[in-house]
Coordinates of C-alpha atoms in Angstrom, one line a residue:
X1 CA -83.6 74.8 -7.0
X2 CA -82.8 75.3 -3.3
X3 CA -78.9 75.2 -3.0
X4 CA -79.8 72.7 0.1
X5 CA -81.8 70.8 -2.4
X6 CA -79.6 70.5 -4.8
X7 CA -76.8 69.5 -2.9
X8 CA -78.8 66.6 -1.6
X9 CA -79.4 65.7 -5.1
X10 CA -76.2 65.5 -6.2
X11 CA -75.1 63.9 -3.0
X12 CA -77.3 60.8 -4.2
X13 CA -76.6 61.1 -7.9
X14 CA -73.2 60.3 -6.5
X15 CA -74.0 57.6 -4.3
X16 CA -75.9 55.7 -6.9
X17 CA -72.5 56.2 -9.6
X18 CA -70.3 54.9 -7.0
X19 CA -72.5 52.0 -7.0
X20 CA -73.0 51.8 -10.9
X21 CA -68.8 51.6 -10.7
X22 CA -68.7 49.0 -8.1
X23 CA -71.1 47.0 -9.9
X24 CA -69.5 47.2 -13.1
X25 CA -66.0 46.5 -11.7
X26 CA -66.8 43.5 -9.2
X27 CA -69.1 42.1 -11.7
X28 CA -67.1 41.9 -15.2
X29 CA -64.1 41.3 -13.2
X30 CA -66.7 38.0 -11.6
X31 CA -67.7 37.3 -15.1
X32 CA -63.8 37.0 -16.7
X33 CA -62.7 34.7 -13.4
X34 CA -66.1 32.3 -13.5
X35 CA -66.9 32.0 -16.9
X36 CA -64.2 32.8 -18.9
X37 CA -65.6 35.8 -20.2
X38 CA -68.9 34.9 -21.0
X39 CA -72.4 32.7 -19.7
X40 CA -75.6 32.5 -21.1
X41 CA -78.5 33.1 -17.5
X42 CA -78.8 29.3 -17.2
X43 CA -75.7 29.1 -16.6
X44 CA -73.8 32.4 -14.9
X45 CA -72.8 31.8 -11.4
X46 CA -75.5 32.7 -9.1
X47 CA -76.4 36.6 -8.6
X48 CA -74.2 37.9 -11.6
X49 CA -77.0 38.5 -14.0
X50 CA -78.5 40.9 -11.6
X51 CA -75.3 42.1 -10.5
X52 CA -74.6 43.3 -13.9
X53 CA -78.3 44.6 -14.8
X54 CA -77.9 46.3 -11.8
X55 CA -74.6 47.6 -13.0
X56 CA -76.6 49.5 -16.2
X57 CA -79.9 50.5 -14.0
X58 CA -77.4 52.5 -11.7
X59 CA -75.1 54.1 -14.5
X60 CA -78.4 55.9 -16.5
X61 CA -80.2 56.4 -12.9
X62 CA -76.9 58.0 -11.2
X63 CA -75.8 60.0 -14.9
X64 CA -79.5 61.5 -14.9
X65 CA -80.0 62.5 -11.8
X66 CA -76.4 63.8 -11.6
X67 CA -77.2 66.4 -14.5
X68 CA -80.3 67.6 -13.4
X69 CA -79.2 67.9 -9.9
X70 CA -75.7 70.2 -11.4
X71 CA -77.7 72.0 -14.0
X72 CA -80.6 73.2 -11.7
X73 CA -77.1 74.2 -8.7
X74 CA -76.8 78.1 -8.7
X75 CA -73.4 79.3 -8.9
X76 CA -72.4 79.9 -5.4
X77 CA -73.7 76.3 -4.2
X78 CA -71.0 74.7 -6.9
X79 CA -68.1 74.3 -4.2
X80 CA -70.8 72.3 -2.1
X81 CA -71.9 70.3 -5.2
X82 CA -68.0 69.0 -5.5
X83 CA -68.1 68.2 -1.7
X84 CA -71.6 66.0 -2.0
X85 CA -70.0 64.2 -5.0
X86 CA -66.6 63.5 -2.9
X87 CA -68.9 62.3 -0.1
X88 CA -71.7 60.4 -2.0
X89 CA -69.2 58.7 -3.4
X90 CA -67.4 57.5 -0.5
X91 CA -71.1 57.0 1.6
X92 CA -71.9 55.0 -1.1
X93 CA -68.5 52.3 -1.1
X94 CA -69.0 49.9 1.8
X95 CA -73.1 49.6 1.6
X96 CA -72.4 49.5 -1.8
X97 CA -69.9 46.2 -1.4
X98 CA -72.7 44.5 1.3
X99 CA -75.0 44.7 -1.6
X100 CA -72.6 43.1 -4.0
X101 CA -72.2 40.3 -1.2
X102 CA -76.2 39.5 -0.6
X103 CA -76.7 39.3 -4.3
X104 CA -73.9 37.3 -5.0
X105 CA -75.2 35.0 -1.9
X106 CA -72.5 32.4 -0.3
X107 CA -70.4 33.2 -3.1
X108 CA -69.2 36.8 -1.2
X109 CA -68.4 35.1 1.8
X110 CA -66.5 32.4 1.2
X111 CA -62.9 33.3 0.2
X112 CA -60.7 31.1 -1.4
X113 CA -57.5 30.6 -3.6
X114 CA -59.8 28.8 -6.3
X115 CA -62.2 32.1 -6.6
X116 CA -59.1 34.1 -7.2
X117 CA -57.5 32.1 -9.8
X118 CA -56.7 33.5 -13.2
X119 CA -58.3 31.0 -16.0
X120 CA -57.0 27.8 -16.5
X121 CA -54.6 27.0 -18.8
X122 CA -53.3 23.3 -20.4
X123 CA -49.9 23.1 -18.9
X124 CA -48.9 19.8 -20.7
X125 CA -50.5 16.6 -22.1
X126 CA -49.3 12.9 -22.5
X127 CA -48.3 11.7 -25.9
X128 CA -51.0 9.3 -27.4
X129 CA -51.2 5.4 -26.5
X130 CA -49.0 3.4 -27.9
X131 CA -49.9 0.6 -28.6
X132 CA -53.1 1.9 -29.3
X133 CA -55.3 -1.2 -27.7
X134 CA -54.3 -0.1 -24.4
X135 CA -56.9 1.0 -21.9
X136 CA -56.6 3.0 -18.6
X137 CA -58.0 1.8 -15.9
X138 CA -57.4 4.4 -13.2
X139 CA -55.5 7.1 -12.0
X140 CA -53.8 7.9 -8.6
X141 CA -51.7 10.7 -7.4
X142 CA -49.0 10.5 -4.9
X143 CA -46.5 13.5 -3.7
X144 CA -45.7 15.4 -7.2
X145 CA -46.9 12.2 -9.4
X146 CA -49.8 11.0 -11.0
X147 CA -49.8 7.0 -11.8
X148 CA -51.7 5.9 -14.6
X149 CA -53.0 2.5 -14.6
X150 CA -53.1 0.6 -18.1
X151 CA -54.2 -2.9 -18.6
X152 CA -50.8 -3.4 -20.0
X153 CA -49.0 -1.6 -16.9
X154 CA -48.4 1.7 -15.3
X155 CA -46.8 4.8 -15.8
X156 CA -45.7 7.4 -13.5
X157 CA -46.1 11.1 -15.0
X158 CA -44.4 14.2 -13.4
X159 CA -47.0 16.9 -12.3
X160 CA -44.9 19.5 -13.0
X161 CA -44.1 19.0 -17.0
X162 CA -45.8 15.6 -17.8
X163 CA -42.3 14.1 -18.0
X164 CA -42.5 10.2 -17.7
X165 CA -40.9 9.3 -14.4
X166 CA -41.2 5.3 -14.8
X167 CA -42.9 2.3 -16.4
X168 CA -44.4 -1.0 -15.6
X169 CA -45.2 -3.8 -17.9
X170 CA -47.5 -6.2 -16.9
X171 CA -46.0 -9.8 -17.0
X172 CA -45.8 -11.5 -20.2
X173 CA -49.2 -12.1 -21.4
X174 CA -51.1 -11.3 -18.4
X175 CA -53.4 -7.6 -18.4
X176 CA -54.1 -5.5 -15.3
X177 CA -57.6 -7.1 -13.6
X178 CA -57.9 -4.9 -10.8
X179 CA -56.2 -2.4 -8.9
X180 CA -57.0 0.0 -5.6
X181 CA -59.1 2.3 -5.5
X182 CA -56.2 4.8 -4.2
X183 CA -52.4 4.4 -3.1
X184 CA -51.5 4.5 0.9
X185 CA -48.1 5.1 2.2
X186 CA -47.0 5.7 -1.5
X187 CA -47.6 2.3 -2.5
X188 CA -50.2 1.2 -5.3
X189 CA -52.0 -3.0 -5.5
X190 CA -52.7 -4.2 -8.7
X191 CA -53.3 -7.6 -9.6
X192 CA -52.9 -9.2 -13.1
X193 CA -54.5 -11.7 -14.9
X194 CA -54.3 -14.1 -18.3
X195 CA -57.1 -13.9 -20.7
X196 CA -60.0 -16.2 -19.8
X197 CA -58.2 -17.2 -17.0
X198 CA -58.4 -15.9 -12.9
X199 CA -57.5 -12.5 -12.3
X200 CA -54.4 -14.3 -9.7
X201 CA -51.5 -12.3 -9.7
X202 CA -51.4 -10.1 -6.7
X203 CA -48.1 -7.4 -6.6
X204 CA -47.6 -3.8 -4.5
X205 CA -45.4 -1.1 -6.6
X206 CA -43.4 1.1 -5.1
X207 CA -45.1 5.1 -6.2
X208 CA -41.8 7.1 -6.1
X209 CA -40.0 4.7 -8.5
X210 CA -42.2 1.9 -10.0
X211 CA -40.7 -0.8 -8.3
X212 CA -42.3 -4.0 -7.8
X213 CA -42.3 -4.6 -3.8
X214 CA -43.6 -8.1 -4.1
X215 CA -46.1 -10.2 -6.3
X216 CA -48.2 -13.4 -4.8
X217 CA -49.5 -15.8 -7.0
X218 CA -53.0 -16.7 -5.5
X219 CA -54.6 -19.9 -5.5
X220 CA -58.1 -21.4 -6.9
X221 CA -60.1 -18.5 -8.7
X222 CA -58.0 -15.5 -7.7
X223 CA -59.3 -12.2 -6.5
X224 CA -62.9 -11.8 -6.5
X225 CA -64.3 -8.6 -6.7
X226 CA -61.6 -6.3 -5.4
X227 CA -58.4 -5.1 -3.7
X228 CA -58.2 -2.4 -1.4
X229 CA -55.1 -0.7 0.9
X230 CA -55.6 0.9 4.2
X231 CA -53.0 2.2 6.4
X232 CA -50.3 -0.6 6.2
X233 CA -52.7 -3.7 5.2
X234 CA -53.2 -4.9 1.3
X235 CA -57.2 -6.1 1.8
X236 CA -57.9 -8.6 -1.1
X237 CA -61.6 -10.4 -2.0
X238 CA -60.1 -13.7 -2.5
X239 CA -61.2 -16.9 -3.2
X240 CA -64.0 -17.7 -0.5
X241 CA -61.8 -15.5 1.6
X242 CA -61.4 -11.8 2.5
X243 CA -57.7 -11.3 3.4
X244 CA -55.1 -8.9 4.7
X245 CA -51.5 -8.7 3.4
X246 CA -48.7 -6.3 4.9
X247 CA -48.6 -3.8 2.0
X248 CA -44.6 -3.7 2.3
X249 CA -43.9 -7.2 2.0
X250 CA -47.1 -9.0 1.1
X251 CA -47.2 -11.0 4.3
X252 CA -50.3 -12.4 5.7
X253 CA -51.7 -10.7 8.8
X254 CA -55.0 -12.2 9.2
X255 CA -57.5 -14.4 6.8
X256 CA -61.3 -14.1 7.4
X257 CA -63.5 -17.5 5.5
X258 CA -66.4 -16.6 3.6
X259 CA -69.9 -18.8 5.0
X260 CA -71.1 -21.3 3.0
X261 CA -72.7 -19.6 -0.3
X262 CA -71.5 -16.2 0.1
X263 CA -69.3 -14.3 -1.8
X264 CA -67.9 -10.8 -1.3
X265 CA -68.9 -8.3 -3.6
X266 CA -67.2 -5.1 -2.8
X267 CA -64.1 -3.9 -0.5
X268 CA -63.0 -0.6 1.3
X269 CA -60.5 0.4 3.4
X270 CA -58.8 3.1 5.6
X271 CA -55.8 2.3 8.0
X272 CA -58.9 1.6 10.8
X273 CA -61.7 0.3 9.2
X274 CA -62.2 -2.2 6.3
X275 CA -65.8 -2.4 4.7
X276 CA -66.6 -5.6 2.9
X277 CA -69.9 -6.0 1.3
X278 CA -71.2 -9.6 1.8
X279 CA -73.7 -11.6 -0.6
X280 CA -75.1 -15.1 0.2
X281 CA -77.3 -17.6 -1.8
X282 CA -80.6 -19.2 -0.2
X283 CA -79.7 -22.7 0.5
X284 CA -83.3 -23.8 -1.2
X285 CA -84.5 -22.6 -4.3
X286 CA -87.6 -20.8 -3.5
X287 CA -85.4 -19.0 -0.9
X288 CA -84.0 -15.2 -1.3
X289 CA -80.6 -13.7 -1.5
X290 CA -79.2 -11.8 1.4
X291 CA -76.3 -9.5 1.8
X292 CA -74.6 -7.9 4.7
X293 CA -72.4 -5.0 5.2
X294 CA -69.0 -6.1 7.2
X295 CA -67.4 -3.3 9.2
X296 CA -62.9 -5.2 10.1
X297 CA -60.4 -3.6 11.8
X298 CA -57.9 -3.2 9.0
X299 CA -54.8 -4.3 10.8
X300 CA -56.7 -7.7 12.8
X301 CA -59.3 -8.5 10.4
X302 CA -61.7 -8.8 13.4
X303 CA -64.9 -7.9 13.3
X304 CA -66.5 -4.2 14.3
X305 CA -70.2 -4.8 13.2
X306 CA -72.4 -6.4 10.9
X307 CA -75.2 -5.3 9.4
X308 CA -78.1 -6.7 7.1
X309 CA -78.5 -5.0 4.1
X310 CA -82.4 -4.7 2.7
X311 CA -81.6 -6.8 -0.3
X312 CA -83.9 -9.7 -1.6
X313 CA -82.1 -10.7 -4.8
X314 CA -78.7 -10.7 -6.2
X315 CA -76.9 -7.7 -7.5
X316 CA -73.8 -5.4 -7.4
X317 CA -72.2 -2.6 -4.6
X318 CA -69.8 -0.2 -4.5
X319 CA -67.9 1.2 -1.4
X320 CA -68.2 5.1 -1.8
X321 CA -67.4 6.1 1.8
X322 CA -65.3 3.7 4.6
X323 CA -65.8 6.8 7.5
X324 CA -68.7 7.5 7.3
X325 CA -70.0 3.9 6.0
X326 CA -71.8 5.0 2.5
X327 CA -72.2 1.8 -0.1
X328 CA -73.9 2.2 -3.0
X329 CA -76.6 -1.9 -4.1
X330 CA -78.5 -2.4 -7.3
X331 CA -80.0 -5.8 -6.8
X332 CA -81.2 -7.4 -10.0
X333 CA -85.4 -6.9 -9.2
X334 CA -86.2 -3.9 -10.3
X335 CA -88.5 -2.7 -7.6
X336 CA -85.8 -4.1 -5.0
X337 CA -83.2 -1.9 -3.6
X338 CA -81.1 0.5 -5.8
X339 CA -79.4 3.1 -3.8
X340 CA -77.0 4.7 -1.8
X341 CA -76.8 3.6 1.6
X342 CA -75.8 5.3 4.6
X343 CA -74.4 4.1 8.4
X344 CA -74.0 5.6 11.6
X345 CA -70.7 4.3 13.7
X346 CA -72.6 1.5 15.1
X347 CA -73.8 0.3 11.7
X348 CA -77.4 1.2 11.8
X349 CA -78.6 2.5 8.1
X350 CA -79.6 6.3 8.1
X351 CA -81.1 6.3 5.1
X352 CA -81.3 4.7 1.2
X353 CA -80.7 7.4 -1.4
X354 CA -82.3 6.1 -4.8
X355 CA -80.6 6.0 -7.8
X356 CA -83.4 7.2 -9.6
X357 CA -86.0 9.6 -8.8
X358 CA -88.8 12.4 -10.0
X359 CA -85.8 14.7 -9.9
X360 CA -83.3 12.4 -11.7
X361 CA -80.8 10.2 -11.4
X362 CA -77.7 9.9 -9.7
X363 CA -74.5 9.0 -12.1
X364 CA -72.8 7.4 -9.6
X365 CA -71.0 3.6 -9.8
X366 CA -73.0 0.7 -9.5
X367 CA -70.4 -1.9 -8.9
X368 CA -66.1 -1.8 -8.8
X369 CA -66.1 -2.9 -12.3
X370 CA -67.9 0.3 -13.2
X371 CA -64.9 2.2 -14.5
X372 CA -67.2 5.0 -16.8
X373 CA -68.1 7.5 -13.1
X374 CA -66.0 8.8 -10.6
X375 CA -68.0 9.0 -7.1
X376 CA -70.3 10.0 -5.6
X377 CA -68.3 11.8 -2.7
X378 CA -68.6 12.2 0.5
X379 CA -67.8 15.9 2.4
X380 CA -68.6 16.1 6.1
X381 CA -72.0 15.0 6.5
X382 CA -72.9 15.5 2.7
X383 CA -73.0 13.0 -0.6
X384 CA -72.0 14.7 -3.4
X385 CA -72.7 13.2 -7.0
X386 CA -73.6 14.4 -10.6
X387 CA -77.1 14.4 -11.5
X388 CA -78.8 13.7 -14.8
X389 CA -82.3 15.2 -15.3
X390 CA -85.4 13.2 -16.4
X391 CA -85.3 13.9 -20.2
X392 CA -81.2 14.4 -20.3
X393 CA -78.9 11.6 -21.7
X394 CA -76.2 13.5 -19.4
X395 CA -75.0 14.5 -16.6
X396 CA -75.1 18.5 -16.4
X397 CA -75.8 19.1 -12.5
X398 CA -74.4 18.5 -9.4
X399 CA -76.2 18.3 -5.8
X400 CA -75.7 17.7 -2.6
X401 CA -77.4 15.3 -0.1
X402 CA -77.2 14.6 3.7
X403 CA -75.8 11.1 4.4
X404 CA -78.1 12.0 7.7
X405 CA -81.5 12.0 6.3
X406 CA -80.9 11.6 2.9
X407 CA -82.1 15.4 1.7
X408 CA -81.2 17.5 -1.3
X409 CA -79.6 20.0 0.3
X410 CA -78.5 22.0 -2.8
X411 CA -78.3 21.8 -6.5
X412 CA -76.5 23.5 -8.7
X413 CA -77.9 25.6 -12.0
X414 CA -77.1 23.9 -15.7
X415 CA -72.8 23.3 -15.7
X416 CA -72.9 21.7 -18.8
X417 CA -72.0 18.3 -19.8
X418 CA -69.8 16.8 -16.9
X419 CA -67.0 15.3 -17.9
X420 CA -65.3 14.2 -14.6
X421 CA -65.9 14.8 -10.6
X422 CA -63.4 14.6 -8.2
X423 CA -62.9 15.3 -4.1
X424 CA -60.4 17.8 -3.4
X425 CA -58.2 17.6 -0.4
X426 CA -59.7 20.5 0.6
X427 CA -63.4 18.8 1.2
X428 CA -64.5 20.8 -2.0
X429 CA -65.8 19.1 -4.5
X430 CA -64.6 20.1 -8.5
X431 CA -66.3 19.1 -11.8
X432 CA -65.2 19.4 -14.8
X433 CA -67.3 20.5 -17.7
X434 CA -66.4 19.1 -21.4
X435 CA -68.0 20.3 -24.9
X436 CA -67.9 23.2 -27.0
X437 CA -67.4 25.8 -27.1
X438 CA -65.5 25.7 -24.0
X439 CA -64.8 23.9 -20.5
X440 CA -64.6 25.3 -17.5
X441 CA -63.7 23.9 -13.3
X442 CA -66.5 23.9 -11.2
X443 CA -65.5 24.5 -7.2
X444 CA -68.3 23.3 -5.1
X445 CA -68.2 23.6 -1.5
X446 CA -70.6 21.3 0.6
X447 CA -69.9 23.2 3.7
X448 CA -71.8 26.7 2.3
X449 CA -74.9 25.4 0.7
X450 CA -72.8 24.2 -2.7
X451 CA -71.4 27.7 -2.9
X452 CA -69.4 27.6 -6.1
X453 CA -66.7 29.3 -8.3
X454 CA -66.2 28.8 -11.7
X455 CA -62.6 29.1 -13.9
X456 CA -62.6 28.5 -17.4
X457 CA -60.0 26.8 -19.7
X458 CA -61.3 28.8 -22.6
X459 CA -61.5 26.5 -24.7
X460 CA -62.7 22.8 -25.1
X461 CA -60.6 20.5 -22.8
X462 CA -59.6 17.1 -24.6
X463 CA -61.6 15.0 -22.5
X464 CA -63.1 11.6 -23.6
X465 CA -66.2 10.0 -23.1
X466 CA -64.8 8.3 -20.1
X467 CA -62.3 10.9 -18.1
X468 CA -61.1 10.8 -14.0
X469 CA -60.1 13.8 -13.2
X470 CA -56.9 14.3 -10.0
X471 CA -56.7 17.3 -7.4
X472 CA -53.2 18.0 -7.5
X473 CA -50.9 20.9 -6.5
X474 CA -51.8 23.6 -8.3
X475 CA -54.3 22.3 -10.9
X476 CA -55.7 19.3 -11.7
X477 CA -54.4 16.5 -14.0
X478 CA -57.3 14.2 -16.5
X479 CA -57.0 11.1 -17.0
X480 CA -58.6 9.8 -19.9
X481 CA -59.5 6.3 -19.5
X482 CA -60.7 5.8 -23.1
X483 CA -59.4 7.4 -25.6
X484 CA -59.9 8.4 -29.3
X485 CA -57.5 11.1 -30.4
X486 CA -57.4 12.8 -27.3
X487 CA -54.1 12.6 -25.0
X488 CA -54.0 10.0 -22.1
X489 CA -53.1 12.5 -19.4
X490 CA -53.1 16.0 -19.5
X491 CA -53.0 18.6 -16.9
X492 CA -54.6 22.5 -16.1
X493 CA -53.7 25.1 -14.0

């Protein structure tokens, strides 16, 4: 062979082995950080499969060609053959690294503390219920707490260890009926409630020590279907009345009547903007049912916008979004409207996002009573939810969907059986995958296409069939609203 030749030949032998090394490194490295180790091709985060092929393909190519190229070099071209392998190897490094980043798609260009993180670990869990006829209700974490919410009172764990901080004990024969969807200003609203009788015991608890800042005994049938707390303001669906409380001292600050036949079916609220879901009765029989959506300033009550919701019969919301408006109806006609629904600032509807479609359904709540999902979410301009396949009796995707137009902007591969979903303070969105043999923390960010990164507990988390998962510092902490054997709270980082 031609010493020029060979040289050449080894030059690209070496090029391709650099390659084969990247490979190998970036992409087991990938495959311990993701997936704990392991992932059948359904799964594997996206482009590692090939990476790794890849990885094999350039180890026999490079390893062939680099022994035909050195046994065919005559002696006095050897000092030249050490030089192409020094400089093949370094040629090949950065086109070498872009390659790793177009396979691995989003994924390389998106850097984050969550794609770096070693795999997760259980830092502590809750000891079990006692008594064990207690259910939780719903979670909420403030500074370095997380509140559970029993329907026999709350407890305060710390982040940290798990350590219980404080406990409150619902009054004297009365249970938890409803509480907020999340604190403000480090203050939780729960109300309580005797069995059979009105859910009409209204109180705000102090989140740093448990203590009771007030408690209102309402009148006539109590709250209705919901409390919320935005800013300052305690927002509670009363009887025949939505009203607004200071959240310090319980104090009215503005009352708003209910029309004739109309009750409210579902509350929001933010420190600006309170969204009340409005439902009303046909004054004759062979009339039909309409509903409205009620945009309130939160600290006046008064009234930003009104909108009429395409409803014909009766049926239940949910509030998922206050800013953006995004509401979720099922009326009780089954060809009537069953969707998320989306608003502009001005309260026009953008678009109705079924529940149920050819491509599957969306396992988000139906109604504030709905205690068994957590979300959908909303990131930006994008509705995130899990989504359960026609033929599944789970849910084992998630997507993402414009609250402009209502398209599937992206979907995730097979995650697995999803345990819990939660919104990160971050505008990421993490699920949390439970069976065996293992579960894992999904990071999905809306912003790049549902660009993900995967860490893995290693083992099968102790979630139950009904599980909220936190975003807290460091980790996460699960909240197991049902349990059977597993802990109450636990946490990972």
């Amino acid at each position: 062979m031609r010493p020029a030749v060979g040289v050449a030949a080894v030059l690209l032998s070496s090029v391709v082995l650099c390659w084969a090394v990247l490979f190998h490194g970036l992409g087991w490295t990938a495959l311990y950080r993701e997936s704990g180790g392991s992932c059948t091709r359904a799964e594997c985060p996206e482009g590692l499969v090939t990476v790794l092929l890849l990885a094999f393909g350039f180890s026999f190519g490079g390893m062939a060609l680099l022994a035909f190229a050195l046994g065919k070099a005559t002696s006095p071209g050897r000092g030249a053959v050490v030089a192409a392998v020094v400089a093949g190897v370094l040629a090949g490094l950065l086109p070498g690294w872009f390659g790793y980043q177009w396979i691995r798609g989003e994924q390389g260009k998106n850097d984050s503390p969550v794609k770096a993180a070693e795999p997760l670990e259980m830092a502590w869990q809750a000891p079990l219920d006692r008594p064990a006829t207690v259910k939780g209700l719903r979670g909420w974490s403030v500074g370095d707490s997380v509140v559970r919410v029993r329907t026999d009172g709350l407890s305060a764990y710390a982040v940290k260890d798990g350590k219980e901080r404080w406990n409150v004990t619902a009054p004297v024969r009365e249970s938890v009926c409803a509480r907020s969807a999340h604190p403000s200003k480090g203050i939780g609203l729960v109300a309580y409630g005797r069995h059979l009788k009105p859910c009409a015991t209204l109180a705000a608890v102090r989140l740093d020590d448990g203590a009771t800042l007030w408690k209102q005994t309402l009148k006539g049938e109590g709250i209705g279907k919901g409390i919320a707390l935005g800013g300052a303001t305690a927002v509670a669906l009363e009887d025949g009345a939505v009203r607004g409380r200071s959240a310090e001292s319980g104090g009215e600050q503005w009352k708003r009547p209910l029309p004739e036949r109309c009750e409210a079916l579902a509350v929001g609220a933010t420190a600006a903007r309170t969204l009340v879901v409005e439902e009303c009765r046909p004054a004759k029989t062979d009339g039909v049912v309409t509903a409205r959506l009620l945009a309130l300033d939160t600290a006046t009550g008064k009234e930003e916008w009104a909108t009429k919701l395409p409803v014909e019969s009766a049926g239940t919301a949910s509030v998922y979004s206050v800013e953006p408006a995004v509401v979720g109806f099922q009326e009780t006609d089954d060809r009537g409207t069953r969707a998320v629904l989306t608003f502009d600032e001005r309260g026009t509807v953008r678009t109705a996002l079924p529940f149920s479609g050819r491509l599957g359904d969306l396992d988000v709540r139906r109604s504030d009573a709905d205690l068994m999902t957590e979300g959908p979410f909303v990131a930006g301009d994008t509705l995130v939810a899990a989504v359960q396949k026609p033929g599944d009796t789970l849910p084992q995707y998630v997507a993402g969907y414009s609250i402009t137009d209502g398209r599937e902007l992206w979907r995730t591969g097979e995650l697995g059986v999803i345990g819990a979903l939660t919104l990160r303070p971050d505008g990421r969105v993490a699920a949390l995958t439970a069976g065996w043999p293992r579960s894992d923390i999904v990071v999905l960010d809306p912003a790049a296409k549902g660009a993900m990164r995967k860490t893995s507990l290693g083992k099968e988390a102790p979630v139950s069939i009904d599980a909220e998962m936190l975003a807290v510092r460091d980790g996460y902490v699960v909240i197991n609203r049902y349990t059977d054997g597993e802990p109450p709270v636990f946490a990972l980082r």
